[in-house]
Coordinates of N, CA and C in Angstrom, one line a residue:
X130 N 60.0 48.4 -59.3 CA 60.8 49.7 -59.2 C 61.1 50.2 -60.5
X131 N 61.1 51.7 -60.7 CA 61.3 51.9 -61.6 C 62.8 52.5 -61.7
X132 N 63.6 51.4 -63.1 CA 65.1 51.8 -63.1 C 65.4 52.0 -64.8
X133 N 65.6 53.2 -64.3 CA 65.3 54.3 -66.0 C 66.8 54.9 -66.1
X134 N 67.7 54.5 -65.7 CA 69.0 55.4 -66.6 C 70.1 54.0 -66.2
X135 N 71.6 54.2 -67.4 CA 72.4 53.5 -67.3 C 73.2 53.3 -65.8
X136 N 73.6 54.4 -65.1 CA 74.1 54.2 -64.3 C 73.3 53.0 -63.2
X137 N 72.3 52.9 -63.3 CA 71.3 52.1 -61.9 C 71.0 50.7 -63.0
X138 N 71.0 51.1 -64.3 CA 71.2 49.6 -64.7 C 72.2 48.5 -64.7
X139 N 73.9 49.5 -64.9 CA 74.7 49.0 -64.5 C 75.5 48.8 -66.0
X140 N 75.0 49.9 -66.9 CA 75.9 50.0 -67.9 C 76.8 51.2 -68.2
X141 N 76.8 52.0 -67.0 CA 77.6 53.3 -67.2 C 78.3 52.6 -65.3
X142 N 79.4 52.6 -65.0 CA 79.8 52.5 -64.1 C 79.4 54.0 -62.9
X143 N 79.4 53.7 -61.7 CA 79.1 54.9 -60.6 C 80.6 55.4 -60.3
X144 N 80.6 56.7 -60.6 CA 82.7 57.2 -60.2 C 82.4 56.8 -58.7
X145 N 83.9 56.0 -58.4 CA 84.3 55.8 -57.4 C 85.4 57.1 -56.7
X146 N 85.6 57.5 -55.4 CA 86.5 58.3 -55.2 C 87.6 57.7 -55.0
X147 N 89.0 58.4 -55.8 CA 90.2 57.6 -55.6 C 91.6 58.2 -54.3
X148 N 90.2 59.2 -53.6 CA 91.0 59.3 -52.1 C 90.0 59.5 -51.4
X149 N 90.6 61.0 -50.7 CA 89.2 61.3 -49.7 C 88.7 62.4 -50.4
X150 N 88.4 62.7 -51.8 CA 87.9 63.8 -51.8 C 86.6 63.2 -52.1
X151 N 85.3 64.6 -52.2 CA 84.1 64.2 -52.3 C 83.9 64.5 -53.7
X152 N 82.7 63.1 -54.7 CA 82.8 63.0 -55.8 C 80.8 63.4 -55.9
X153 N 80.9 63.7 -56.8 CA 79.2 64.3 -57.5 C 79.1 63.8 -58.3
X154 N 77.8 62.9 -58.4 CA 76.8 62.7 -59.2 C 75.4 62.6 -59.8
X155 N 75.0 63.2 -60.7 CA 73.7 63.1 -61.0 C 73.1 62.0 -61.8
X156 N 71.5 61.8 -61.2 CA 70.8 60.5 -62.0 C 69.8 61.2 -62.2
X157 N 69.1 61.1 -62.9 CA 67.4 61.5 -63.9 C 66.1 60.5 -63.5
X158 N 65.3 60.8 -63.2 CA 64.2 59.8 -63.6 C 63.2 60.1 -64.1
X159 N 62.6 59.8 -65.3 CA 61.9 59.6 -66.3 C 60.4 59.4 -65.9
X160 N 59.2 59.9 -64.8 CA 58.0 59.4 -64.7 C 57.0 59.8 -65.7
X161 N 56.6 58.5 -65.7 CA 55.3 58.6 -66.6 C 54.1 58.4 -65.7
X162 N 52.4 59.3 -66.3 CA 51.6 59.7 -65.5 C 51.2 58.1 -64.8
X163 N 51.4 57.2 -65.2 CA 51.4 56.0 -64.6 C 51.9 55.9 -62.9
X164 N 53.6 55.9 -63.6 CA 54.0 56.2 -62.6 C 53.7 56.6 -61.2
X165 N 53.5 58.1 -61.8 CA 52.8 59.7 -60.8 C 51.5 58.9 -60.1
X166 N 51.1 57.8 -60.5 CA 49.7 57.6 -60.1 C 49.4 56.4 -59.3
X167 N 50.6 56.4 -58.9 CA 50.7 54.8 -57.5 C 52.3 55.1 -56.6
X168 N 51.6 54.5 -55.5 CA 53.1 54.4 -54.7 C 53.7 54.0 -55.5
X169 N 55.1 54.0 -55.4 CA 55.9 53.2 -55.7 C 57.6 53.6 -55.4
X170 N 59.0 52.9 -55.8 CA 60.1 53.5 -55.3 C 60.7 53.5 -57.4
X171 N 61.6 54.8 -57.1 CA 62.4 54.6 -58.9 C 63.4 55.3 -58.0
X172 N 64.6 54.6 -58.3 CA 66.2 54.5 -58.6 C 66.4 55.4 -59.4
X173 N 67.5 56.6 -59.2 CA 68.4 57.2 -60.1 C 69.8 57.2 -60.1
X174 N 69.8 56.5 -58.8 CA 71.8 56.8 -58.4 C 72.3 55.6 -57.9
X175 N 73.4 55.0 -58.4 CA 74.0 53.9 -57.1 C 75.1 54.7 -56.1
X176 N 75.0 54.4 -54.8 CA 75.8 54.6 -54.1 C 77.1 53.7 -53.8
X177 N 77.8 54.2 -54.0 CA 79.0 52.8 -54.1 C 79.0 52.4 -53.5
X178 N 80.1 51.0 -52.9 CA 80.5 50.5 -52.1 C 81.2 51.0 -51.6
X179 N 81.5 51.1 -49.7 CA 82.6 51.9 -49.2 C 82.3 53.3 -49.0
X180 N 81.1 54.2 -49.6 CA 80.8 55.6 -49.6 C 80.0 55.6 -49.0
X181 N 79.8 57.0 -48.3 CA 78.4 57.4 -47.5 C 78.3 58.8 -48.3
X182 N 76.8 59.5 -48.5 CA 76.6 60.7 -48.7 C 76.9 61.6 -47.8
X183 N 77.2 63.0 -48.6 CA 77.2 64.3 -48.0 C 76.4 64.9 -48.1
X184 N 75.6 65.3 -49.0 CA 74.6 66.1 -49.5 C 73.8 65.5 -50.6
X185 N 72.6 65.9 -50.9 CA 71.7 65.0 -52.3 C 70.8 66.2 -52.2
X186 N 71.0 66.5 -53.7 CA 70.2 67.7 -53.9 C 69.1 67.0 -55.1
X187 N 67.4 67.8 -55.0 CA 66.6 67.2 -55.9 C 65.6 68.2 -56.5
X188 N 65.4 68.3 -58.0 CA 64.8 68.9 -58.3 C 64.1 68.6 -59.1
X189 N 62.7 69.1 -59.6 CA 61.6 68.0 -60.3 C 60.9 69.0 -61.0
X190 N 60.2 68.5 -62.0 CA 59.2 69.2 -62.9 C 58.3 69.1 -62.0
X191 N 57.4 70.0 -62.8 CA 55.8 70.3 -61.8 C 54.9 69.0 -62.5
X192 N 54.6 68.1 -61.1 CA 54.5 66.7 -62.1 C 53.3 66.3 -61.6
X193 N 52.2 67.4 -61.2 CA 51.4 67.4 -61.0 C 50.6 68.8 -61.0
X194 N 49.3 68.4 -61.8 CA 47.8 69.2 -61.7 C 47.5 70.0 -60.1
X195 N 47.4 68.9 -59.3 CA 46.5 69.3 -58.1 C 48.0 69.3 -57.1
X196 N 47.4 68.6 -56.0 CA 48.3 69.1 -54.5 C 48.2 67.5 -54.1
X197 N 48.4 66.1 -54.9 CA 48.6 65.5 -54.0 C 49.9 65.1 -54.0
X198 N 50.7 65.0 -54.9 CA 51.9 64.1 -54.6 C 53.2 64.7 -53.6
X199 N 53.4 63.6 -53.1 CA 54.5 64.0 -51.6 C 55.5 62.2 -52.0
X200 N 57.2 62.4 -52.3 CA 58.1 61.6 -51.9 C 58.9 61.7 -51.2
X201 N 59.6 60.8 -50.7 CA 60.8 60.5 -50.2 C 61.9 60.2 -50.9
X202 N 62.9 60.7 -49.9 CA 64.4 60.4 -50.7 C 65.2 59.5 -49.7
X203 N 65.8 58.5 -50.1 CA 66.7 58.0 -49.8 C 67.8 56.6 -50.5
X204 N 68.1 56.0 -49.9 CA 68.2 54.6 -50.1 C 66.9 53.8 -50.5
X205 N 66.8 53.1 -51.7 CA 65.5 52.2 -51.8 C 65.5 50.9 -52.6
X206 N 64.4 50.3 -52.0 CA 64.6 48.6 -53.1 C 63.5 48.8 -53.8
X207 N 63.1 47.7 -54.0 CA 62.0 47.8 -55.3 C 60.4 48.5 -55.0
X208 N 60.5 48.4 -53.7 CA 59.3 49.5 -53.3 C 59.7 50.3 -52.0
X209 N 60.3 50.4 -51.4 CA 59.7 51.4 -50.8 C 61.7 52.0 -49.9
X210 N 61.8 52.6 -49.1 CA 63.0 53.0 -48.3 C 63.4 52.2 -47.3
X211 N 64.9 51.9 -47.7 CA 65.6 50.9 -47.1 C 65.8 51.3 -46.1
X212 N 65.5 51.1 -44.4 CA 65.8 51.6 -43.2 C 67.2 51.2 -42.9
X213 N 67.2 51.2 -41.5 CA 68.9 50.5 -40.7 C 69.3 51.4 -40.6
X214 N 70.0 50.9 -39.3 CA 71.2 51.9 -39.1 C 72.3 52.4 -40.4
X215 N 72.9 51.5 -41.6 CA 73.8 51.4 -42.0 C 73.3 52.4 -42.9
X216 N 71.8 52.6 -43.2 CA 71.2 53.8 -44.1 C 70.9 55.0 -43.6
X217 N 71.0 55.0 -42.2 CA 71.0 56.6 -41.3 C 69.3 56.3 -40.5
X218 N 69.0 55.2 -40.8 CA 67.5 54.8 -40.1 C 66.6 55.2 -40.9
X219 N 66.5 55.5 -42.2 CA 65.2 55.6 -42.6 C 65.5 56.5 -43.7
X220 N 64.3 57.4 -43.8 CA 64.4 58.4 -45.2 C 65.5 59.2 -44.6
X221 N 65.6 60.1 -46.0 CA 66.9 61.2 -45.8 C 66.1 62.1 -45.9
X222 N 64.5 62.7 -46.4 CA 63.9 63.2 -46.3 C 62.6 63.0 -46.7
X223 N 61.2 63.4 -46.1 CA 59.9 62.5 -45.7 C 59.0 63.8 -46.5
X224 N 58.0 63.4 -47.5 CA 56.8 64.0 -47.3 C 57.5 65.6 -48.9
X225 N 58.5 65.4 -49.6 CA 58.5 66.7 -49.9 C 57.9 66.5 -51.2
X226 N 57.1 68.1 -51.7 CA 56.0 68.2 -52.0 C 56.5 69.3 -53.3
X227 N 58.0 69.1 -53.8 CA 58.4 70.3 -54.4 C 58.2 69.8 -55.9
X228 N 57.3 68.4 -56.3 CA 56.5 67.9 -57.4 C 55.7 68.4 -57.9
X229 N 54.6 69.2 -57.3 CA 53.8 69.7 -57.0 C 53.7 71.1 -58.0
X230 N 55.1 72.0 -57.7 CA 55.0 73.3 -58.7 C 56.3 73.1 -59.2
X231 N 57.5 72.2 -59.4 CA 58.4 72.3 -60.4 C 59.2 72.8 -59.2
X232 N 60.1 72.3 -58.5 CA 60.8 73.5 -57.6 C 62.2 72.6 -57.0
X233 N 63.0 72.9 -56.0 CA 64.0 72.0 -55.9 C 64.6 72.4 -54.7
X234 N 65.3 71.0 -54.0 CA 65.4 71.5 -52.3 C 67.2 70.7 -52.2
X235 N 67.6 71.3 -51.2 CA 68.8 70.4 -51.0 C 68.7 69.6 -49.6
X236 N 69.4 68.1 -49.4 CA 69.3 67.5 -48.0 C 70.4 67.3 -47.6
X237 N 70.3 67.8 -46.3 CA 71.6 67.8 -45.6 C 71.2 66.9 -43.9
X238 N 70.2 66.0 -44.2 CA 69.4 65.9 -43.0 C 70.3 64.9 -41.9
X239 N 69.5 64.5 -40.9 CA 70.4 64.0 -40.0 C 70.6 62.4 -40.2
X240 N 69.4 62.1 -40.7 CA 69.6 60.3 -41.2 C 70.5 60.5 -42.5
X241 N 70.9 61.1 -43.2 CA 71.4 61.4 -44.4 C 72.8 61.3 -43.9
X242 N 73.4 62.6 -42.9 CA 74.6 62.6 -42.3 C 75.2 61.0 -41.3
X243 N 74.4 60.4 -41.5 CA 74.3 59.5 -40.2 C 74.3 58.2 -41.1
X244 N 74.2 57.8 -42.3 CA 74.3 57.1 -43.0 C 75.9 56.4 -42.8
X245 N 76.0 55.2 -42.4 CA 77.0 54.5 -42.6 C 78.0 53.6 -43.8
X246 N 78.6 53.3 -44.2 CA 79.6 52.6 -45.1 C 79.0 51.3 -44.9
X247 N 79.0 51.0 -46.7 CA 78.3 49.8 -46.5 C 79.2 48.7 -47.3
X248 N 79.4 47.1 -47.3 CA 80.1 46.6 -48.3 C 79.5 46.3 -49.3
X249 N 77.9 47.2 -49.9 CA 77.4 46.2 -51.2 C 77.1 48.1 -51.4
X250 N 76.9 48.2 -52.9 CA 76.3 49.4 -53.9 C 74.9 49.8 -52.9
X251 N 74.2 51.1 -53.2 CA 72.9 50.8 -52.6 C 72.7 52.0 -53.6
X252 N 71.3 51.4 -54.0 CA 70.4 52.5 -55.2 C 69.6 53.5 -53.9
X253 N 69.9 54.8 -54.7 CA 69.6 55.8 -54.1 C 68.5 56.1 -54.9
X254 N 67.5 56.9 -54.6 CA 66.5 57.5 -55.3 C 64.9 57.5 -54.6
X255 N 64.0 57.6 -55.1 CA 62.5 58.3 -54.6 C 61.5 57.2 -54.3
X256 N 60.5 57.5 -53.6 CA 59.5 56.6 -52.8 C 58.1 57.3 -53.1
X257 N 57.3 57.3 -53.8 CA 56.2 58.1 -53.8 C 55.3 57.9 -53.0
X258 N 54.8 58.5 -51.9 CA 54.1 58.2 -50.8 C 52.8 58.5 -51.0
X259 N 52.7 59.7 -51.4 CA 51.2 59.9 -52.2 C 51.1 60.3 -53.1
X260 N 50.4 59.8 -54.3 CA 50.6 59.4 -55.4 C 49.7 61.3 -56.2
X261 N 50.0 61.9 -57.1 CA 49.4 62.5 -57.6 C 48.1 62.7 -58.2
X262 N 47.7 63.9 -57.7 CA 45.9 64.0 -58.0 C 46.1 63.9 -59.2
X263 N 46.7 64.4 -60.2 CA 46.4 64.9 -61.5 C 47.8 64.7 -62.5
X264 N 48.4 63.4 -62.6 CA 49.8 63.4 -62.9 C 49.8 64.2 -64.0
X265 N 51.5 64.4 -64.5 CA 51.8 65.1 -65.3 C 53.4 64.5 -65.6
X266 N 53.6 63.9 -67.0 CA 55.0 63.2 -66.9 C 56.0 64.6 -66.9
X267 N 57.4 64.2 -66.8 CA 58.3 64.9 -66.3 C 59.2 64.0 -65.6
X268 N 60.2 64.9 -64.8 CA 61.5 64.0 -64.2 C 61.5 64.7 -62.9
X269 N 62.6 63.9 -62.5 CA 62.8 64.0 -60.9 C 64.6 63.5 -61.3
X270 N 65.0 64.5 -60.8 CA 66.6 64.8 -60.6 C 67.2 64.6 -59.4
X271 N 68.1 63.6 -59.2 CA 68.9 63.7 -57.9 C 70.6 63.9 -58.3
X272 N 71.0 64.8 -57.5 CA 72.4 65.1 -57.4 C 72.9 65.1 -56.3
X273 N 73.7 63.9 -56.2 CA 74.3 63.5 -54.7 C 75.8 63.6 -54.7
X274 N 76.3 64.2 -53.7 CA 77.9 64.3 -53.4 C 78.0 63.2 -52.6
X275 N 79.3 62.7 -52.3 CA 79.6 61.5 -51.7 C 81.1 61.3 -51.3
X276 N 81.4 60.4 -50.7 CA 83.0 60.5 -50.6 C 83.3 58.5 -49.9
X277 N 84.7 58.2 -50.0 CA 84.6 57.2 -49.6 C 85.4 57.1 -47.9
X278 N 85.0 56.2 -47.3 CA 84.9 56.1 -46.6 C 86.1 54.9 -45.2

């Protein structure tokens, strides 16, 4: 897996919320045309313990030449998206292609809203499902609101 910033290494702490309001954070990820050029899952965010998402917004450089690459967002381990109930069942969103020209989408989806409170951290971040025709390094941005629970 690829785990490229402090927060997901575990040397910048993840804000916890210290009521019920909803707290925002952003994580970065760093791909290299390596990267871009195999499945694989990279971590940008931990989700705390006790919190479920509201929203996760993502935006990406144009990190590809041609038209192949398509990821996922959600919860992930070292390769690929953590399912379960307690993750909303699966991706928070499947197949987006906004790698492709630089562009950026927000999810509000129904496994996302449906995500349950968990008692361990869970690294949030991307799943590359098909890998790019023509990598191009660059980043991939997630900005997730959250709240505890």
């Amino acid at each position: 897996m690829g785990i490229k910033n402090d927060v997901v290494e575990g040397r910048t702490p993840a804000i916890y919320p210290s009521g019920s309001e909803n707290v925002t954070m952003r994580g970065e990820i760093d791909l290299t045309t390596a990267d871009l050029g195999a499945p694989g899952a990279h971590a940008a965010l931990v989700l705390p313990i006790g919190c479920v998402p509201v929203n996760i917004a993502v935006d990406s450089d144009d990190l590809d030449g041609g038209t192949g690459l398509t990821f996922d967002v959600g919860v992930v381990s070292a390769s690929a998206i953590v399912g379960g109930e307690v993750n909303g069942g699966g991706a928070w969103a499947t197949g987006l292609d906004i790698g492709r020209t630089g562009s950026a989408t927000l999810i509000a989806s129904k496994s996302l809203l449906r995500t349950k409170r968990s008692d361990s951290d869970r690294l949030v971040g991307i799943v590359i499902t098909s890998p790019a025709a023509t990598p191009v390094a660059g980043k991939v941005n997630l900005t997730m609101t959250y709240r505890s629970v």
